[in-house]
Amino acid sequence: MDAPFHNKVYIEIVKKIRYMIEQDGLKKGDKIPSERELSERLHVGRSSVREALRALELLGLIETRRGEGTFLRDAKTNRLVELLSSFILQDEKAIKDVKETKFLIEMDCLRLIIHKKTDEKLKNLMKLVQEDLIQDEEFFLNIVKLADNHLFYRIWLILSDFYRSLNMDQGPFEKRNYEALIEALLTSDEKNVLEAYKKLRKLSI
Amino acid sequence: MDAPFHNKVYIEIVKKIRYMIEQDGLKKGDKIPSERELSERLHVGRSSVREALRALELLGLIETRRGEGTFLRDAKTNRLVELLSSFILQDEKAIKDVKETKFLIEMDCLRLIIHKKTDEKLKNLMKLVQEDLIQDEEFFLNIVKLADNHLFYRIWLILSDFYRSLNMDQGPFEKRNYEALIEALLTSDEKNVLEAYKKLRKLSI
DNA sequence: TCTCCACCAGTGGTCAGACCACATATATTA
DNA sequence: TAATATATGTGGTCTGACCACTGGTGGAGA
C-alpha cells in the first residue's frame, strides 16, 4: 500500500512505530496499539504489521503477551546478542574484536571519569565492592554509567552481553584489583588508573 | 504446530534455519530455500516463515531479492551498530556524546595502530594527504580501517554519518596537522600521537 | 543456424479472513 | 457478597489469493 517504490512495507511500519513511540512519548513498559489497530491506522495488512513487530521483538525492543498486548521493553536484555553471536561469533577475529572493543571502551570511560566530579559515587561503588555486593559486570556497569556518555553506555551494554555469551574464563573476582582501580580513579591520575585497569584485566599492553 | 508449549513458531523457525545453514554448510551469498519450501519442510504456515525471515533480515543476517530468493549475507556487516543508531541514538540526540564518542574511538584506533605494523600503509596515507586527495573524513576512515577492529569500524561509520549530519563547523582542513599525526604514528609513541591528534581536533584535555 | 523476444514458472511482497489460545473485564448466578 | 459464566479484546497461526519481479525457455523471425 504505502510505498511500493523502494522500501518494504514492514520497514515503513518499523519506522512509523518508532515515530509513534516518539510522538506519544511512550516509555518502557507502556503498551503500544494492537496489531489490528496498527493495521487499520497505517492502512496495511495485519501480516505486514506482524512482520515488523516480530522483527522488533527479536531485537528485544518490544515484548508481546498473548491476550494482553504488545509492550515496549527495556532493551537491556535482548535476544539480539544470542542471535548475532550464534550467527557471527564463530569467527575468531570477531571474538577478539568484541573483547578488544569492550576493554577499550571501558578504558575510555575511565578516562572520562577522571575529568568529572564523581568522588562520592566512586566511594559508594567502593563500598559495594567491599561488601561483596557486586562482581565484575555490575562493577563496570557502574563505571560506564559514571562516564556519563549515553552512547558508550549503550554500546557497552551490547558488548557486555556479547562478552558474557562467549563464556570466557575470567578467573575469580579479585576484589583488591577493583578496589585499587577505584583508588586510582580517586587520585585522578590517568596513568595510575590505566595501570590498575590493565592489572585487573590482566592486559599486557 | 511445532512447539505449542512456550516458544513461538517463528522463533523455532529461526533456530531451524540456523541449524539448516550449519548442516548444509551454507556460506555467505548462498541461497536458502524459498519461503514456500521452508513452509512445507517445517510444516508451518508461510506467514510464520516470513516473520522469522523478516526478523533475520532486519538483523542483517539475510538478504531477500524479490523474484530471486533469500540469501545469506556476510555476517560481518551486521546491524549491531545500525540498530544502536536508529533506535537508541535517535532517542537521545546527545550531540555532545556523539562528538565525544567519535573522538575517543578515533583515539582508540590510533592506539591500536601503534601496536601494529602499518608503516607502509601509513606512508601511503601520507601521500594522499600531501597530494590533497583526501580530507578529514576519509583520512580517519583510513585510520579506523588500519586499526583492524571491525566493530570499531562499524561504530565509527555510524558516528561519522551522524557527525556529518550535525554540520558542525570543523574549520579548514589543515594539512600539516594530519601530516604531523602520521609522523607521530610512525614514531610509535603514544604520547606524541595523542598530542598530535588533540592538536588536530583542537581538544584541550 | 542464430538471435531476439514473448511467455511462463518460481520467488518474494502483501492482503484478507478465518480460527485458536489466552487474559481481562463484565454480567450472571448461587 | 462471592463465585462462576460469558463476552470481548489480544496475540498466534494458517490458508489462499493476488501482485511484482527475475530468470530461463522455447518459438518466431532473420
Short mmCIF file of C-alpha atoms (C1' of nucleotides) in Angstrom, two decimals:
data_model
loop_
_atom_site.label_atom_id
_atom_site.label_comp_id
_atom_site.label_asym_id
_atom_site.label_seq_id
_atom_site.Cartn_x
_atom_site.Cartn_y
_atom_site.Cartn_z
CA MET A 1 0.00 0.00 0.00
CA ASP A 2 2.31 2.64 1.26
CA ALA A 3 5.50 2.70 -0.67
CA PRO A 4 5.79 0.08 -3.36
CA PHE A 5 8.58 2.13 -4.81
CA HIS A 6 11.58 1.12 -2.79
CA ASN A 7 11.01 0.26 0.78
CA LYS A 8 9.20 -2.74 2.02
CA VAL A 9 6.04 -2.16 3.93
CA TYR A 10 7.29 -3.77 7.07
CA ILE A 11 10.28 -1.47 7.13
CA GLU A 12 7.99 1.51 6.77
CA ILE A 13 5.96 0.16 9.63
CA VAL A 14 9.02 -0.17 11.80
CA LYS A 15 9.78 3.46 11.14
CA LYS A 16 6.24 4.55 11.81
CA ILE A 17 6.09 2.63 15.03
CA ARG A 18 9.29 4.27 16.11
CA TYR A 19 7.85 7.64 15.18
CA MET A 20 4.66 6.83 17.03
CA ILE A 21 6.62 5.94 20.12
CA GLU A 22 8.45 9.21 19.92
CA GLN A 23 5.32 11.26 19.31
CA ASP A 24 3.31 9.73 22.10
CA GLY A 25 6.27 9.79 24.41
CA LEU A 26 5.92 6.13 25.22
CA LYS A 27 8.24 4.71 27.85
CA LYS A 28 9.40 1.23 28.65
CA GLY A 29 6.55 -0.92 29.77
CA ASP A 30 3.95 1.16 28.00
CA LYS A 31 1.54 -0.55 25.73
CA ILE A 32 1.56 0.10 22.02
CA PRO A 33 -1.51 -0.18 19.82
CA SER A 34 -2.77 -3.64 18.98
CA GLU A 35 -1.81 -5.32 15.73
CA ARG A 36 -5.29 -4.84 14.36
CA GLU A 37 -5.37 -1.19 15.26
CA LEU A 38 -1.95 -0.57 13.71
CA SER A 39 -3.13 -2.39 10.64
CA GLU A 40 -6.07 -0.01 10.31
CA ARG A 41 -4.26 3.16 11.27
CA LEU A 42 -1.44 2.53 8.82
CA HIS A 43 -3.65 1.09 6.10
CA VAL A 44 -1.65 -2.10 5.79
CA GLY A 45 -2.36 -5.75 6.29
CA ARG A 46 -2.07 -7.23 9.70
CA SER A 47 0.53 -9.70 8.48
CA SER A 48 2.79 -6.84 7.49
CA VAL A 49 2.35 -5.30 10.89
CA ARG A 50 3.27 -8.61 12.42
CA GLU A 51 6.42 -8.92 10.35
CA ALA A 52 7.51 -5.56 11.68
CA LEU A 53 6.60 -6.41 15.25
CA ARG A 54 8.25 -9.80 15.12
CA ALA A 55 11.44 -8.20 13.91
CA LEU A 56 11.32 -5.66 16.70
CA GLU A 57 10.60 -8.42 19.15
CA LEU A 58 13.57 -10.42 18.00
CA LEU A 59 15.65 -7.33 18.58
CA GLY A 60 14.31 -7.19 22.10
CA LEU A 61 12.75 -3.79 21.65
CA ILE A 62 9.21 -4.92 22.33
CA GLU A 63 7.58 -7.71 24.21
CA THR A 64 4.32 -9.37 23.31
CA ARG A 65 1.99 -11.03 25.73
CA ARG A 66 -0.73 -13.12 24.24
CA GLY A 67 -4.13 -11.97 25.29
CA GLU A 68 -2.74 -8.74 26.64
CA GLY A 69 -0.91 -6.80 24.01
CA THR A 70 2.46 -5.52 22.90
CA PHE A 71 4.67 -3.53 25.20
CA LEU A 72 7.80 -1.52 24.96
CA ARG A 73 10.67 -3.21 26.60
CA ASP A 74 13.79 -2.23 28.37
CA ALA A 75 16.31 -3.02 25.71
CA LYS A 76 18.79 -4.18 28.27
CA THR A 77 18.12 -7.86 27.94
CA ASN A 78 17.87 -8.50 24.27
CA ARG A 79 17.90 -11.64 22.31
CA LEU A 80 19.84 -9.76 19.71
CA VAL A 81 23.01 -10.89 21.28
CA GLU A 82 22.19 -14.55 21.43
CA LEU A 83 21.24 -14.48 17.82
CA LEU A 84 24.04 -12.46 16.42
CA SER A 85 26.52 -14.35 18.45
CA SER A 86 25.29 -17.68 17.23
CA PHE A 87 25.44 -16.49 13.66
CA ILE A 88 28.54 -14.40 13.77
CA LEU A 89 30.81 -15.18 16.58
CA GLN A 90 32.33 -18.36 15.31
CA ASP A 91 34.85 -16.15 13.71
CA GLU A 92 37.95 -15.86 15.86
CA LYS A 93 38.62 -12.35 14.77
CA ALA A 94 35.14 -11.24 15.68
CA ILE A 95 35.54 -12.56 19.18
CA LYS A 96 38.82 -10.80 19.53
CA ASP A 97 37.23 -7.59 18.33
CA VAL A 98 34.45 -7.82 20.86
CA LYS A 99 36.89 -8.26 23.64
CA GLU A 100 39.21 -5.57 22.42
CA THR A 101 36.41 -3.11 21.87
CA LYS A 102 34.88 -3.76 25.24
CA PHE A 103 38.16 -3.18 27.03
CA LEU A 104 38.99 -0.06 25.07
CA ILE A 105 35.62 1.44 25.77
CA GLU A 106 36.00 0.66 29.42
CA MET A 107 39.29 2.46 29.40
CA ASP A 108 37.73 5.42 27.63
CA CYS A 109 35.09 5.54 30.30
CA LEU A 110 37.73 5.52 32.97
CA ARG A 111 39.42 8.45 31.28
CA LEU A 112 36.13 10.30 31.14
CA ILE A 113 35.51 9.70 34.78
CA ILE A 114 38.82 11.21 35.75
CA HIS A 115 37.67 14.55 34.47
CA LYS A 116 34.39 14.52 36.32
CA LYS A 117 33.47 15.07 39.91
CA THR A 118 32.43 11.62 40.89
CA ASP A 119 34.29 11.03 44.13
CA GLU A 120 31.11 10.49 46.09
CA LYS A 121 29.77 7.91 43.69
CA LEU A 122 33.11 6.20 43.46
CA LYS A 123 33.13 5.82 47.20
CA ASN A 124 29.70 4.25 47.08
CA LEU A 125 30.95 1.86 44.45
CA MET A 126 33.88 1.05 46.67
CA LYS A 127 31.50 0.11 49.44
CA LEU A 128 29.61 -2.23 47.16
CA VAL A 129 32.84 -3.96 46.28
CA GLN A 130 34.00 -4.23 49.85
CA GLU A 131 30.70 -5.66 50.96
CA ASP A 132 30.80 -8.25 48.18
CA LEU A 133 27.59 -6.93 46.70
CA ILE A 134 28.77 -6.77 43.11
CA GLN A 135 31.10 -8.51 40.72
CA ASP A 136 32.82 -7.60 37.52
CA GLU A 137 29.94 -6.96 35.20
CA GLU A 138 27.98 -4.82 37.57
CA PHE A 139 31.09 -3.02 38.65
CA PHE A 140 31.83 -1.88 35.14
CA LEU A 141 28.20 -1.13 34.51
CA ASN A 142 28.59 1.42 37.27
CA ILE A 143 31.82 2.70 35.81
CA VAL A 144 30.33 3.13 32.38
CA LYS A 145 27.35 4.93 33.84
CA LEU A 146 29.64 7.28 35.71
CA ALA A 147 31.32 8.20 32.47
CA ASP A 148 28.01 9.84 31.58
CA ASN A 149 28.12 9.18 27.87
CA HIS A 150 24.93 7.54 26.81
CA LEU A 151 26.36 6.21 23.59
CA PHE A 152 29.18 4.45 25.28
CA TYR A 153 26.69 3.13 27.78
CA ARG A 154 24.52 1.56 25.10
CA ILE A 155 27.41 0.19 23.14
CA TRP A 156 28.95 -1.25 26.25
CA LEU A 157 25.72 -2.97 27.24
CA ILE A 158 25.63 -4.81 23.95
CA LEU A 159 29.29 -5.69 24.10
CA SER A 160 28.86 -6.90 27.61
CA ASP A 161 26.04 -9.19 26.56
CA PHE A 162 28.21 -10.49 23.78
CA TYR A 163 31.10 -10.97 26.06
CA ARG A 164 29.02 -12.87 28.57
CA SER A 165 27.70 -15.13 25.85
CA LEU A 166 31.24 -16.05 24.96
CA ASN A 167 31.64 -17.71 28.33
CA MET A 168 35.24 -16.74 28.55
CA ASP A 169 37.02 -17.77 31.63
CA GLN A 170 37.51 -14.64 33.61
CA GLY A 171 39.09 -16.21 36.58
CA PRO A 172 37.99 -15.37 40.09
CA PHE A 173 36.76 -11.94 41.11
CA GLU A 174 39.78 -10.41 42.78
CA LYS A 175 38.32 -7.75 44.98
CA ARG A 176 41.53 -5.90 45.66
CA ASN A 177 42.05 -5.16 41.96
CA TYR A 178 38.73 -3.41 41.82
CA GLU A 179 39.42 -1.52 44.98
CA ALA A 180 42.75 -0.47 43.58
CA LEU A 181 41.09 0.77 40.42
CA ILE A 182 38.73 2.97 42.37
CA GLU A 183 41.55 4.29 44.46
CA ALA A 184 43.42 5.15 41.32
CA LEU A 185 40.37 6.94 39.99
CA LEU A 186 40.21 8.97 43.16
CA THR A 187 43.75 10.15 42.52
CA SER A 188 42.62 11.39 39.10
CA ASP A 189 45.86 10.24 37.60
CA GLU A 190 45.34 8.69 34.20
CA LYS A 191 48.46 6.63 34.29
CA ASN A 192 47.60 5.08 37.64
CA VAL A 193 44.08 4.37 36.50
CA LEU A 194 45.07 2.62 33.33
CA GLU A 195 47.69 0.58 35.09
CA ALA A 196 45.14 -0.51 37.64
CA TYR A 197 42.75 -1.41 34.88
CA LYS A 198 45.31 -3.40 32.96
CA LYS A 199 46.25 -5.31 36.03
CA LEU A 200 42.61 -6.06 36.68
CA ARG A 201 42.09 -7.28 33.14
CA LYS A 202 45.47 -8.94 33.00
CA LEU A 203 46.40 -6.98 29.90
CA SER A 204 49.98 -6.63 28.85
CA ILE A 205 49.96 -3.64 26.54
CA MET B 1 2.38 -26.77 15.17
CA ASP B 2 5.83 -27.44 16.43
CA ALA B 3 6.13 -26.34 19.96
CA PRO B 4 2.87 -25.08 21.34
CA PHE B 5 4.33 -25.21 24.80
CA HIS B 6 6.12 -21.95 25.18
CA ASN B 7 8.11 -20.94 22.21
CA LYS B 8 6.63 -19.16 19.30
CA VAL B 9 6.76 -20.81 15.96
CA TYR B 10 8.80 -18.10 14.34
CA ILE B 11 11.47 -18.47 16.97
CA GLU B 12 11.60 -22.18 16.31
CA ILE B 13 11.93 -21.40 12.64
CA VAL B 14 14.81 -19.08 13.26
CA LYS B 15 16.55 -21.86 15.13
CA LYS B 16 15.84 -24.38 12.43
CA ILE B 17 17.07 -22.11 9.72
CA ARG B 18 20.25 -21.63 11.67
CA TYR B 19 20.56 -25.38 12.06
CA MET B 20 19.88 -25.86 8.37
CA ILE B 21 22.60 -23.40 7.49
CA GLU B 22 25.01 -25.24 9.72
CA GLN B 23 24.06 -28.66 8.40
CA ASP B 24 24.26 -27.73 4.76
CA GLY B 25 27.40 -25.72 5.34
CA LEU B 26 25.94 -22.68 3.67
CA LYS B 27 28.22 -19.72 3.20
CA LYS B 28 27.58 -16.05 2.69
CA GLY B 29 25.93 -15.41 -0.62
CA ASP B 30 24.41 -18.85 -0.79
CA LYS B 31 20.73 -19.19 -1.37
CA ILE B 32 18.46 -20.61 1.28
CA PRO B 33 15.25 -22.47 0.50
CA SER B 34 12.29 -20.44 -0.65
CA GLU B 35 9.61 -19.36 1.77
CA ARG B 36 7.17 -21.85 0.35
CA GLU B 37 9.62 -24.69 0.57
CA LEU B 38 10.54 -23.85 4.16
CA SER B 39 6.87 -23.68 4.93
CA GLU B 40 6.40 -27.23 3.67
CA ARG B 41 9.58 -28.70 5.06
CA LEU B 42 8.94 -27.32 8.52
CA HIS B 43 5.20 -27.92 8.46
CA VAL B 44 4.33 -24.33 9.29
CA GLY B 45 2.47 -21.56 7.57
CA ARG B 46 4.26 -19.35 5.15
CA SER B 47 3.41 -16.31 7.22
CA SER B 48 5.30 -17.74 10.16
CA VAL B 49 8.26 -18.43 7.95
CA ARG B 50 8.11 -14.86 6.78
CA GLU B 51 8.05 -13.49 10.30
CA ALA B 52 11.23 -15.37 11.02
CA LEU B 53 12.88 -14.28 7.79
CA ARG B 54 11.89 -10.66 8.22
CA ALA B 55 13.41 -10.64 11.67
CA LEU B 56 16.63 -12.13 10.38
CA GLU B 57 16.61 -9.62 7.58
CA LEU B 58 16.28 -6.70 9.93
CA LEU B 59 19.28 -8.05 11.77
CA GLY B 60 21.15 -8.08 8.51
CA LEU B 61 21.77 -11.79 8.55
CA ILE B 62 19.94 -12.49 5.32
CA GLU B 63 19.06 -10.56 2.25
CA THR B 64 15.96 -11.03 0.16
CA ARG B 65 15.66 -10.27 -3.50
CA ARG B 66 12.19 -10.30 -4.94
CA GLY B 67 11.87 -12.71 -7.78
CA GLU B 68 15.13 -14.37 -6.92
CA GLY B 69 15.17 -15.66 -3.41
CA THR B 70 16.69 -15.28 0.01
CA PHE B 71 20.42 -15.26 0.52
CA LEU B 72 22.84 -15.40 3.37
CA ARG B 73 24.66 -12.18 3.99
CA ASP B 74 28.15 -11.52 5.04
CA ALA B 75 27.68 -11.57 8.76
CA LYS B 76 30.49 -9.15 9.21
CA THR B 77 28.33 -6.32 8.07
CA ASN B 78 25.92 -6.99 10.84
CA ARG B 79 23.43 -4.48 12.00
CA LEU B 80 24.61 -4.31 15.55
CA VAL B 81 25.60 -0.74 15.16
CA GLU B 82 22.90 0.37 12.81
CA LEU B 83 20.44 -0.78 15.40
CA LEU B 84 22.08 1.27 18.04
CA SER B 85 21.99 4.28 15.85
CA SER B 86 18.48 4.02 14.57
CA PHE B 87 16.76 3.19 17.80
CA ILE B 88 18.92 4.31 20.62
CA LEU B 89 20.97 7.08 19.25
CA GLN B 90 17.87 8.72 17.93
CA ASP B 91 16.22 8.92 21.29
CA GLU B 92 18.88 10.93 22.94
CA LYS B 93 20.30 13.09 20.29
CA ALA B 94 23.11 13.85 22.58
CA ILE B 95 25.29 15.72 20.19
CA LYS B 96 27.94 16.03 22.75
CA ASP B 97 28.05 12.31 23.24
CA VAL B 98 28.37 11.70 19.53
CA LYS B 99 31.29 14.02 19.26
CA GLU B 100 32.95 12.72 22.37
CA THR B 101 32.46 9.13 21.37
CA LYS B 102 33.73 9.67 17.88
CA PHE B 103 36.87 11.33 19.12
CA LEU B 104 37.52 8.73 21.78
CA ILE B 105 37.12 5.94 19.31
CA GLU B 106 39.46 7.65 16.92
CA MET B 107 42.00 7.86 19.69
CA ASP B 108 41.50 4.20 20.50
CA CYS B 109 42.13 3.37 16.89
CA LEU B 110 45.30 5.41 16.94
CA ARG B 111 46.45 3.48 19.98
CA LEU B 112 45.69 0.22 18.21
CA ILE B 113 47.62 1.27 15.18
CA ILE B 114 50.70 1.97 17.22
CA HIS B 115 50.96 -1.67 18.09
CA LYS B 116 50.62 -2.88 14.55
CA LYS B 117 52.98 -2.94 11.63
CA THR B 118 51.36 -0.41 9.41
CA ASP B 119 54.22 1.82 8.38
CA GLU B 120 53.77 1.11 4.70
CA LYS B 121 50.10 1.93 4.74
CA LEU B 122 50.69 5.00 6.82
CA LYS B 123 53.12 6.24 4.23
CA ASN B 124 50.54 5.72 1.51
CA LEU B 125 48.09 7.68 3.58
CA MET B 126 50.67 10.41 3.96
CA LYS B 127 50.93 10.63 0.19
CA LEU B 128 47.20 11.03 -0.16
CA VAL B 129 47.29 13.90 2.26
CA GLN B 130 50.21 15.57 0.63
CA GLU B 131 48.64 15.35 -2.79
CA ASP B 132 45.39 16.84 -1.46
CA LEU B 133 43.46 13.75 -2.41
CA ILE B 134 41.62 13.34 0.87
CA GLN B 135 40.20 15.39 3.69
CA ASP B 136 39.27 14.77 7.26
CA GLU B 137 36.57 12.15 6.96
CA GLU B 138 38.38 9.97 4.51
CA PHE B 139 41.58 10.39 6.39
CA PHE B 140 40.08 8.97 9.55
CA LEU B 141 38.25 6.32 7.63
CA ASN B 142 41.69 5.09 6.66
CA ILE B 143 42.89 5.36 10.20
CA VAL B 144 39.99 3.40 11.57
CA LYS B 145 40.47 0.73 8.94
CA LEU B 146 44.11 0.43 9.87
CA ALA B 147 43.11 -0.24 13.43
CA ASP B 148 41.71 -3.51 12.12
CA ASN B 149 38.83 -3.82 14.53
CA HIS B 150 35.65 -4.38 12.63
CA LEU B 151 33.44 -3.38 15.48
CA PHE B 152 35.10 -0.04 15.87
CA TYR B 153 34.95 0.37 12.14
CA ARG B 154 31.19 -0.09 12.06
CA ILE B 155 30.60 2.11 15.04
CA TRP B 156 32.78 4.82 13.65
CA LEU B 157 30.98 4.78 10.31
CA ILE B 158 27.69 5.48 12.00
CA LEU B 159 29.13 8.13 14.23
CA SER B 160 30.73 9.73 11.25
CA ASP B 161 27.46 9.81 9.37
CA PHE B 162 25.79 11.33 12.33
CA TYR B 163 28.55 13.77 12.91
CA ARG B 164 28.44 14.94 9.34
CA SER B 165 24.71 15.48 9.59
CA LEU B 166 25.27 17.78 12.51
CA ASN B 167 27.06 20.18 10.21
CA MET B 168 29.47 21.21 12.86
CA ASP B 169 31.96 23.77 11.81
CA GLN B 170 35.22 21.94 11.54
CA GLY B 171 37.25 24.81 10.27
CA PRO B 172 39.57 24.43 7.31
CA PHE B 173 41.48 21.24 6.57
CA GLU B 174 44.92 21.94 7.93
CA LYS B 175 47.12 19.56 6.07
CA ARG B 176 50.12 19.87 8.33
CA ASN B 177 48.18 18.62 11.34
CA TYR B 178 47.36 15.42 9.53
CA GLU B 179 50.89 15.00 8.35
CA ALA B 180 52.10 15.53 11.88
CA LEU B 181 49.71 12.88 13.13
CA ILE B 182 51.05 10.33 10.69
CA GLU B 183 54.59 11.21 11.59
CA ALA B 184 53.76 10.70 15.22
CA LEU B 185 52.25 7.33 14.42
CA LEU B 186 55.43 6.35 12.68
CA THR B 187 57.33 7.06 15.86
CA SER B 188 55.00 4.62 17.67
CA ASP B 189 54.97 6.87 20.68
CA GLU B 190 51.53 7.06 22.21
CA LYS B 191 52.07 10.39 23.85
CA ASN B 192 53.18 12.03 20.61
CA VAL B 193 50.29 10.51 18.73
CA LEU B 194 47.66 11.69 21.14
CA GLU B 195 49.12 15.15 21.29
CA ALA B 196 49.09 15.36 17.53
CA TYR B 197 45.52 14.20 17.48
CA LYS B 198 44.39 16.66 20.09
CA LYS B 199 46.02 19.49 18.24
CA LEU B 200 44.30 18.37 15.07
CA ARG B 201 40.94 18.23 16.80
CA LYS B 202 41.64 21.31 18.85
CA LEU B 203 40.95 19.42 22.05
CA SER B 204 42.14 20.71 25.38
CA ILE B 205 42.02 17.70 27.62
"C1'" DT C 1 21.56 -21.78 -37.82
"C1'" DC C 2 21.43 -17.86 -34.91
"C1'" DT C 3 19.23 -14.01 -32.48
"C1'" DC C 4 15.81 -11.89 -30.14
"C1'" DC C 5 11.68 -11.57 -27.59
"C1'" DA C 6 7.40 -13.03 -25.55
"C1'" DC C 7 5.98 -16.04 -22.32
"C1'" DC C 8 5.93 -18.77 -18.10
"C1'" DA C 9 7.28 -20.74 -13.76
"C1'" DG C 10 9.30 -19.58 -9.45
"C1'" DT C 11 10.05 -16.23 -5.81
"C1'" DG C 12 9.29 -12.61 -2.52
"C1'" DG C 13 5.58 -8.91 -1.02
"C1'" DT C 14 1.09 -8.07 0.57
"C1'" DC C 15 -3.58 -8.61 1.90
"C1'" DA C 16 -7.87 -10.60 3.82
"C1'" DG C 17 -10.21 -13.75 6.52
"C1'" DA C 18 -10.60 -17.41 9.41
"C1'" DC C 19 -9.59 -19.97 13.57
"C1'" DC C 20 -7.24 -20.83 18.12
"C1'" DA C 21 -5.30 -19.73 22.89
"C1'" DC C 22 -5.20 -16.72 26.37
"C1'" DA C 23 -6.24 -12.66 29.65
"C1'" DT C 24 -9.30 -9.48 31.39
"C1'" DA C 25 -13.49 -7.22 32.29
"C1'" DT C 26 -18.35 -7.77 32.76
"C1'" DA C 27 -22.58 -9.89 33.70
"C1'" DT C 28 -24.87 -13.64 35.88
"C1'" DT C 29 -25.89 -16.68 39.46
"C1'" DA C 30 -25.71 -19.12 43.96
"C1'" DT D 1 -21.13 -10.94 48.68
"C1'" DA D 2 -18.61 -14.28 46.31
"C1'" DA D 3 -18.07 -17.49 42.81
"C1'" DT D 4 -18.90 -18.55 38.13
"C1'" DA D 5 -20.05 -17.95 33.31
"C1'" DT D 6 -19.81 -15.04 29.35
"C1'" DA D 7 -18.17 -11.52 26.21
"C1'" DT D 8 -14.56 -9.02 24.36
"C1'" DG D 9 -10.05 -7.99 23.02
"C1'" DT D 10 -5.43 -9.57 22.21
"C1'" DG D 11 -1.60 -12.11 20.11
"C1'" DG D 12 -0.52 -16.72 17.30
"C1'" DT D 13 -1.13 -19.28 13.23
"C1'" DC D 14 -2.75 -20.98 8.86
"C1'" DT D 15 -4.67 -20.67 4.24
"C1'" DG D 16 -5.43 -18.92 -0.14
"C1'" DA D 17 -5.34 -15.36 -3.10
"C1'" DC D 18 -3.14 -11.69 -5.78
"C1'" DC D 19 0.74 -8.68 -7.34
"C1'" DA D 20 5.62 -7.52 -8.92
"C1'" DC D 21 9.73 -9.07 -10.25
"C1'" DT D 22 13.51 -12.33 -12.11
"C1'" DG D 23 15.38 -15.72 -14.95
"C1'" DG D 24 15.09 -19.17 -18.06
"C1'" DT D 25 12.98 -21.37 -22.21
"C1'" DG D 26 11.18 -22.10 -26.48
"C1'" DG D 27 9.44 -20.42 -30.63
"C1'" DA D 28 9.26 -16.83 -34.31
"C1'" DG D 29 11.79 -14.31 -37.38
"C1'" DA D 30 16.20 -13.02 -39.61
#
